[in-house]
Amino acid sequence: MTPIKFGTDGWRAVIGRDYTYENVRKVIQAWCDIQSRKEGRGKWEVVLGYDRRFSSDLFAQEVAGVLAANGFHTLISETYCPTPCVSWMTKEEKALAGIVITASHNPYQWNGVKFKESYGGSASPEYCQKIEEQIVKNDAAKRSALFMSFEEAEKKVWVKTFSPQRYIEHLRTLVDIPRIKKSKLKIAVDSLYGAGSGFVAEVLGEEITEIRCDANPGFGGVNPEPIEKNLKALLKTIVTQKCDIGLATDGDADRIGAVDEKGNFIDSHKIFSLLLRHLVFEQNRRGDVVTTVSTTQMVARLCKKFNLPLHETPIGFKYICQKFLESKTPLMGGEESGGLGMAHHVYERDGILSGLLLLDILARHQKPISQIIEDLQKEVGPLHFVREDLHVPQEQITAIKQKMNQGPPQNLCGEKIVKNNFKDGFKFILADDSWLLIRPSGTEPLLRVYAEAPTLEKAQKMIEEAKRMIEM
């Protein structure tokens, strides 16, 4: 089998190939072996949740069985729930950790395990490395995982269920629900058959238009990632039902995507910028802002305007989370993939809260979301973003990395490159703030290519030049 290695956010593998009951038990046993109960302050030492993928509930029961056999008390969600629900519960319960059975936005064939540290945020690289190393030690010693059946664990009260309702009640305190209701917005939500199904409506306490919200482990043949190519059904719904806004979440609902009232996709860069401005202007919040190398320059321009400290990290919310921990006054962090986190909530991405904040913005401004975005572009733009995911064999990715390290280009689209940023991938920046990023994925055999420029034509031109660079 392939060695168990953690990627950008947890361990993921193909179900039935490497993602098996035996290997999930190995991962959890390794976690148990390296824990110190002194780190936990609550009655329940682990908060456990799962998404709506094939057999995620059964894999979660396997996890609970290993935890119980090792003497760890576990709170498991009584049904599927968003990853940020587990993160928030972990913080609230003062638990040792949170564990989520999910493969996030990966294709339906995949599943995975995410770990959340005691503060509720993504596990650090060092935390995950210790688990990997312990797995190797256990394999060398031919040590099998301890195990107790879920039924026995429940009977002996090692395991107890919790309702996601507590998380829902908390979300209601973070947005102006009466104002949103009073605005009479017509809202559509596309949960892409994921773990966010039903949560926005539950928080609002009223009916909204929901699509792809039933159980479908195959995700209807579409990857559960809220990017434009996957949201055709939502775009159509917005137009035919004349909705004011469409919200979309990924497989475990920690990422956000949106569609305006005209059926145009709203990328995460604009959402990040809108939410940041909202937190500063409407909620009177200030503090450190954290972005990754693939995030829009609009956020940097807003931070300069508002005099907010700005920090940049490699891609992966675990790095943003570490910056939150280092800061005395963290405000917000986010990444291009749609993962946005508000530090006053939990040090974690939350697609549900991000969507609710967009509704709060609409209710306060009393104008179409397209107009609000147009105002944003006048304030800190114009900037246009393009991304392409290229399926590339691993050996070719290795060759591309060697090529870029040995001789990066000096010019891009006929303009001089004024700055290189190799913090995570290969980023080339031009004098007008345009930039191109070539980066191997941390979770899949993909090469991701990103570009941002003052015009869409220039951004697309940079993408095409990137393809020529890597000889695709």
mmCIF file with all atom_site columns, C-alpha atoms in Angstrom, residues 194-310:
data_model
loop_
_atom_site.group_PDB
_atom_site.id
_atom_site.type_symbol
_atom_site.label_atom_id
_atom_site.label_alt_id
_atom_site.label_comp_id
_atom_site.label_asym_id
_atom_site.label_entity_id
_atom_site.label_seq_id
_atom_site.pdbx_PDB_ins_code
_atom_site.Cartn_x
_atom_site.Cartn_y
_atom_site.Cartn_z
_atom_site.occupancy
_atom_site.B_iso_or_equiv
_atom_site.pdbx_formal_charge
_atom_site.auth_seq_id
_atom_site.auth_comp_id
_atom_site.auth_asym_id
_atom_site.auth_atom_id
_atom_site.pdbx_PDB_model_num
ATOM 1   C CA . GLY A 1 194 ? -22.251 17.801 1.114   1.00 0.00 ? 194 GLY A CA 1
ATOM 2   C CA . ALA A 1 195 ? -22.289 18.216 4.871   1.00 0.00 ? 195 ALA A CA 1
ATOM 3   C CA . GLY A 1 196 ? -23.623 21.775 4.690   1.00 0.00 ? 196 GLY A CA 1
ATOM 4   C CA . SER A 1 197 ? -27.045 20.578 3.566   1.00 0.00 ? 197 SER A CA 1
ATOM 5   C CA . GLY A 1 198 ? -29.834 22.300 5.468   1.00 0.00 ? 198 GLY A CA 1
ATOM 6   C CA . PHE A 1 199 ? -27.620 24.404 7.752   1.00 0.00 ? 199 PHE A CA 1
ATOM 7   C CA . VAL A 1 200 ? -28.191 27.877 6.274   1.00 0.00 ? 200 VAL A CA 1
ATOM 8   C CA . ALA A 1 201 ? -31.955 27.386 6.359   1.00 0.00 ? 201 ALA A CA 1
ATOM 9   C CA . GLU A 1 202 ? -31.719 26.084 9.929   1.00 0.00 ? 202 GLU A CA 1
ATOM 10  C CA . VAL A 1 203 ? -29.736 29.129 11.068  1.00 0.00 ? 203 VAL A CA 1
ATOM 11  C CA . LEU A 1 204 ? -32.157 31.543 9.372   1.00 0.00 ? 204 LEU A CA 1
ATOM 12  C CA . GLY A 1 205 ? -35.162 29.651 10.667  1.00 0.00 ? 205 GLY A CA 1
ATOM 13  C CA . GLU A 1 206 ? -37.057 29.912 7.409   1.00 0.00 ? 206 GLU A CA 1
ATOM 14  C CA . GLU A 1 207 ? -37.417 28.192 4.062   1.00 0.00 ? 207 GLU A CA 1
ATOM 15  C CA . ILE A 1 208 ? -35.013 29.009 1.273   1.00 0.00 ? 208 ILE A CA 1
ATOM 16  C CA . THR A 1 209 ? -34.405 27.501 -2.145  1.00 0.00 ? 209 THR A CA 1
ATOM 17  C CA . GLU A 1 210 ? -32.043 24.533 -1.700  1.00 0.00 ? 210 GLU A CA 1
ATOM 18  C CA . ILE A 1 211 ? -30.622 22.352 -4.450  1.00 0.00 ? 211 ILE A CA 1
ATOM 19  C CA . ARG A 1 212 ? -28.430 19.251 -4.337  1.00 0.00 ? 212 ARG A CA 1
ATOM 20  C CA . CYS A 1 213 ? -29.103 18.897 -0.629  1.00 0.00 ? 213 CYS A CA 1
ATOM 21  C CA . ASP A 1 214 ? -30.118 15.230 -0.444  1.00 0.00 ? 214 ASP A CA 1
ATOM 22  C CA . ALA A 1 215 ? -27.786 12.305 0.259   1.00 0.00 ? 215 ALA A CA 1
ATOM 23  C CA . ASN A 1 216 ? -25.776 11.364 -2.835  1.00 0.00 ? 216 ASN A CA 1
ATOM 24  C CA . PRO A 1 217 ? -22.333 9.811  -2.158  1.00 0.00 ? 217 PRO A CA 1
ATOM 25  C CA . GLY A 1 218 ? -21.499 10.140 -5.861  1.00 0.00 ? 218 GLY A CA 1
ATOM 26  C CA . PHE A 1 219 ? -22.136 13.914 -5.705  1.00 0.00 ? 219 PHE A CA 1
ATOM 27  C CA . GLY A 1 220 ? -24.166 13.706 -8.900  1.00 0.00 ? 220 GLY A CA 1
ATOM 28  C CA . GLY A 1 221 ? -20.999 13.227 -10.930 1.00 0.00 ? 221 GLY A CA 1
ATOM 29  C CA . VAL A 1 222 ? -19.596 16.641 -9.903  1.00 0.00 ? 222 VAL A CA 1
ATOM 30  C CA . ASN A 1 223 ? -16.705 17.185 -7.505  1.00 0.00 ? 223 ASN A CA 1
ATOM 31  C CA . PRO A 1 224 ? -18.055 18.879 -4.353  1.00 0.00 ? 224 PRO A CA 1
ATOM 32  C CA . GLU A 1 225 ? -15.935 22.019 -4.775  1.00 0.00 ? 225 GLU A CA 1
ATOM 33  C CA . PRO A 1 226 ? -17.776 25.383 -5.010  1.00 0.00 ? 226 PRO A CA 1
ATOM 34  C CA . ILE A 1 227 ? -16.002 26.696 -8.107  1.00 0.00 ? 227 ILE A CA 1
ATOM 35  C CA . GLU A 1 228 ? -17.705 28.039 -11.217 1.00 0.00 ? 228 GLU A CA 1
ATOM 36  C CA . LYS A 1 229 ? -17.554 24.919 -13.400 1.00 0.00 ? 229 LYS A CA 1
ATOM 37  C CA . ASN A 1 230 ? -19.318 22.881 -10.688 1.00 0.00 ? 230 ASN A CA 1
ATOM 38  C CA . LEU A 1 231 ? -22.132 25.358 -10.048 1.00 0.00 ? 231 LEU A CA 1
ATOM 39  C CA . LYS A 1 232 ? -24.068 25.336 -13.331 1.00 0.00 ? 232 LYS A CA 1
ATOM 40  C CA . ALA A 1 233 ? -27.173 24.081 -11.527 1.00 0.00 ? 233 ALA A CA 1
ATOM 41  C CA . LEU A 1 234 ? -26.979 26.962 -9.050  1.00 0.00 ? 234 LEU A CA 1
ATOM 42  C CA . LEU A 1 235 ? -26.415 29.541 -11.797 1.00 0.00 ? 235 LEU A CA 1
ATOM 43  C CA . LYS A 1 236 ? -29.505 28.261 -13.574 1.00 0.00 ? 236 LYS A CA 1
ATOM 44  C CA . THR A 1 237 ? -31.551 28.317 -10.376 1.00 0.00 ? 237 THR A CA 1
ATOM 45  C CA . ILE A 1 238 ? -30.608 31.941 -9.673  1.00 0.00 ? 238 ILE A CA 1
ATOM 46  C CA . VAL A 1 239 ? -31.791 33.059 -13.115 1.00 0.00 ? 239 VAL A CA 1
ATOM 47  C CA . THR A 1 240 ? -34.978 30.972 -13.381 1.00 0.00 ? 240 THR A CA 1
ATOM 48  C CA . GLN A 1 241 ? -36.156 31.704 -9.841  1.00 0.00 ? 241 GLN A CA 1
ATOM 49  C CA . LYS A 1 242 ? -34.917 35.316 -9.791  1.00 0.00 ? 242 LYS A CA 1
ATOM 50  C CA . CYS A 1 243 ? -32.928 34.933 -6.590  1.00 0.00 ? 243 CYS A CA 1
ATOM 51  C CA . ASP A 1 244 ? -30.909 37.743 -5.018  1.00 0.00 ? 244 ASP A CA 1
ATOM 52  C CA . ILE A 1 245 ? -27.901 35.538 -4.294  1.00 0.00 ? 245 ILE A CA 1
ATOM 53  C CA . GLY A 1 246 ? -26.723 31.951 -4.439  1.00 0.00 ? 246 GLY A CA 1
ATOM 54  C CA . LEU A 1 247 ? -24.453 30.361 -1.843  1.00 0.00 ? 247 LEU A CA 1
ATOM 55  C CA . ALA A 1 248 ? -22.478 27.136 -2.271  1.00 0.00 ? 248 ALA A CA 1
ATOM 56  C CA . THR A 1 249 ? -20.388 25.037 0.103   1.00 0.00 ? 249 THR A CA 1
ATOM 57  C CA . ASP A 1 250 ? -17.995 22.163 -0.487  1.00 0.00 ? 250 ASP A CA 1
ATOM 58  C CA . GLY A 1 251 ? -18.137 18.558 0.687   1.00 0.00 ? 251 GLY A CA 1
ATOM 59  C CA . ASP A 1 252 ? -17.487 19.347 4.354   1.00 0.00 ? 252 ASP A CA 1
ATOM 60  C CA . ALA A 1 253 ? -18.821 22.929 4.239   1.00 0.00 ? 253 ALA A CA 1
ATOM 61  C CA . ASP A 1 254 ? -15.659 24.731 5.277   1.00 0.00 ? 254 ASP A CA 1
ATOM 62  C CA . ARG A 1 255 ? -15.407 26.497 1.893   1.00 0.00 ? 255 ARG A CA 1
ATOM 63  C CA . ILE A 1 256 ? -17.680 29.053 0.240   1.00 0.00 ? 256 ILE A CA 1
ATOM 64  C CA . GLY A 1 257 ? -18.657 29.974 -3.310  1.00 0.00 ? 257 GLY A CA 1
ATOM 65  C CA . ALA A 1 258 ? -21.354 32.390 -4.461  1.00 0.00 ? 258 ALA A CA 1
ATOM 66  C CA . VAL A 1 259 ? -23.398 33.571 -7.455  1.00 0.00 ? 259 VAL A CA 1
ATOM 67  C CA . ASP A 1 260 ? -24.838 37.055 -7.980  1.00 0.00 ? 260 ASP A CA 1
ATOM 68  C CA . GLU A 1 261 ? -28.421 37.897 -8.976  1.00 0.00 ? 261 GLU A CA 1
ATOM 69  C CA . LYS A 1 262 ? -27.476 37.823 -12.670 1.00 0.00 ? 262 LYS A CA 1
ATOM 70  C CA . GLY A 1 263 ? -26.099 34.302 -12.527 1.00 0.00 ? 263 GLY A CA 1
ATOM 71  C CA . ASN A 1 264 ? -22.435 35.367 -12.450 1.00 0.00 ? 264 ASN A CA 1
ATOM 72  C CA . PHE A 1 265 ? -19.975 33.443 -10.282 1.00 0.00 ? 265 PHE A CA 1
ATOM 73  C CA . ILE A 1 266 ? -18.436 35.369 -7.358  1.00 0.00 ? 266 ILE A CA 1
ATOM 74  C CA . ASP A 1 267 ? -14.963 34.040 -6.646  1.00 0.00 ? 267 ASP A CA 1
ATOM 75  C CA . SER A 1 268 ? -13.448 33.693 -3.178  1.00 0.00 ? 268 SER A CA 1
ATOM 76  C CA . HIS A 1 269 ? -11.191 36.730 -3.683  1.00 0.00 ? 269 HIS A CA 1
ATOM 77  C CA . LYS A 1 270 ? -14.188 39.036 -3.901  1.00 0.00 ? 270 LYS A CA 1
ATOM 78  C CA . ILE A 1 271 ? -15.899 37.245 -1.012  1.00 0.00 ? 271 ILE A CA 1
ATOM 79  C CA . PHE A 1 272 ? -12.781 37.581 1.169   1.00 0.00 ? 272 PHE A CA 1
ATOM 80  C CA . SER A 1 273 ? -12.572 41.289 0.366   1.00 0.00 ? 273 SER A CA 1
ATOM 81  C CA . LEU A 1 274 ? -16.288 41.891 1.004   1.00 0.00 ? 274 LEU A CA 1
ATOM 82  C CA . LEU A 1 275 ? -16.199 40.060 4.347   1.00 0.00 ? 275 LEU A CA 1
ATOM 83  C CA . LEU A 1 276 ? -13.063 41.864 5.487   1.00 0.00 ? 276 LEU A CA 1
ATOM 84  C CA . ARG A 1 277 ? -14.586 45.230 4.694   1.00 0.00 ? 277 ARG A CA 1
ATOM 85  C CA . HIS A 1 278 ? -17.787 44.171 6.501   1.00 0.00 ? 278 HIS A CA 1
ATOM 86  C CA . LEU A 1 279 ? -15.936 43.121 9.659   1.00 0.00 ? 279 LEU A CA 1
ATOM 87  C CA . VAL A 1 280 ? -14.112 46.460 9.781   1.00 0.00 ? 280 VAL A CA 1
ATOM 88  C CA . PHE A 1 281 ? -16.933 48.833 8.800   1.00 0.00 ? 281 PHE A CA 1
ATOM 89  C CA . GLU A 1 282 ? -20.079 47.129 10.090  1.00 0.00 ? 282 GLU A CA 1
ATOM 90  C CA . GLN A 1 283 ? -18.794 45.088 13.032  1.00 0.00 ? 283 GLN A CA 1
ATOM 91  C CA . ASN A 1 284 ? -16.048 47.499 14.081  1.00 0.00 ? 284 ASN A CA 1
ATOM 92  C CA . ARG A 1 285 ? -13.426 44.771 14.287  1.00 0.00 ? 285 ARG A CA 1
ATOM 93  C CA . ARG A 1 286 ? -9.691  45.196 13.744  1.00 0.00 ? 286 ARG A CA 1
ATOM 94  C CA . GLY A 1 287 ? -6.629  42.984 13.875  1.00 0.00 ? 287 GLY A CA 1
ATOM 95  C CA . ASP A 1 288 ? -4.180  40.946 11.854  1.00 0.00 ? 288 ASP A CA 1
ATOM 96  C CA . VAL A 1 289 ? -5.220  39.641 8.430   1.00 0.00 ? 289 VAL A CA 1
ATOM 97  C CA . VAL A 1 290 ? -3.660  36.506 6.950   1.00 0.00 ? 290 VAL A CA 1
ATOM 98  C CA . THR A 1 291 ? -3.597  35.492 3.292   1.00 0.00 ? 291 THR A CA 1
ATOM 99  C CA . THR A 1 292 ? -1.864  32.780 1.286   1.00 0.00 ? 292 THR A CA 1
ATOM 100 C CA . VAL A 1 293 ? 0.339   33.182 -1.798  1.00 0.00 ? 293 VAL A CA 1
ATOM 101 C CA . SER A 1 294 ? -2.634  32.595 -4.133  1.00 0.00 ? 294 SER A CA 1
ATOM 102 C CA . THR A 1 295 ? -4.877  35.299 -2.654  1.00 0.00 ? 295 THR A CA 1
ATOM 103 C CA . THR A 1 296 ? -5.968  38.490 -4.412  1.00 0.00 ? 296 THR A CA 1
ATOM 104 C CA . GLN A 1 297 ? -4.151  41.805 -4.120  1.00 0.00 ? 297 GLN A CA 1
ATOM 105 C CA . MET A 1 298 ? -7.517  43.365 -3.228  1.00 0.00 ? 298 MET A CA 1
ATOM 106 C CA . VAL A 1 299 ? -7.066  42.149 0.349   1.00 0.00 ? 299 VAL A CA 1
ATOM 107 C CA . ALA A 1 300 ? -3.604  43.706 0.531   1.00 0.00 ? 300 ALA A CA 1
ATOM 108 C CA . ARG A 1 301 ? -4.997  47.003 -0.735  1.00 0.00 ? 301 ARG A CA 1
ATOM 109 C CA . LEU A 1 302 ? -7.828  46.934 1.817   1.00 0.00 ? 302 LEU A CA 1
ATOM 110 C CA . CYS A 1 303 ? -5.350  46.234 4.618   1.00 0.00 ? 303 CYS A CA 1
ATOM 111 C CA . LYS A 1 304 ? -3.272  49.205 3.521   1.00 0.00 ? 304 LYS A CA 1
ATOM 112 C CA . LYS A 1 305 ? -6.365  51.397 3.414   1.00 0.00 ? 305 LYS A CA 1
ATOM 113 C CA . PHE A 1 306 ? -7.572  50.259 6.857   1.00 0.00 ? 306 PHE A CA 1
ATOM 114 C CA . ASN A 1 307 ? -4.048  50.185 8.344   1.00 0.00 ? 307 ASN A CA 1
ATOM 115 C CA . LEU A 1 308 ? -4.327  46.493 9.246   1.00 0.00 ? 308 LEU A CA 1
ATOM 116 C CA . PRO A 1 309 ? -1.274  44.207 9.617   1.00 0.00 ? 309 PRO A CA 1
ATOM 117 C CA . LEU A 1 310 ? -1.092  41.696 6.757   1.00 0.00 ? 310 LEU A CA 1
#
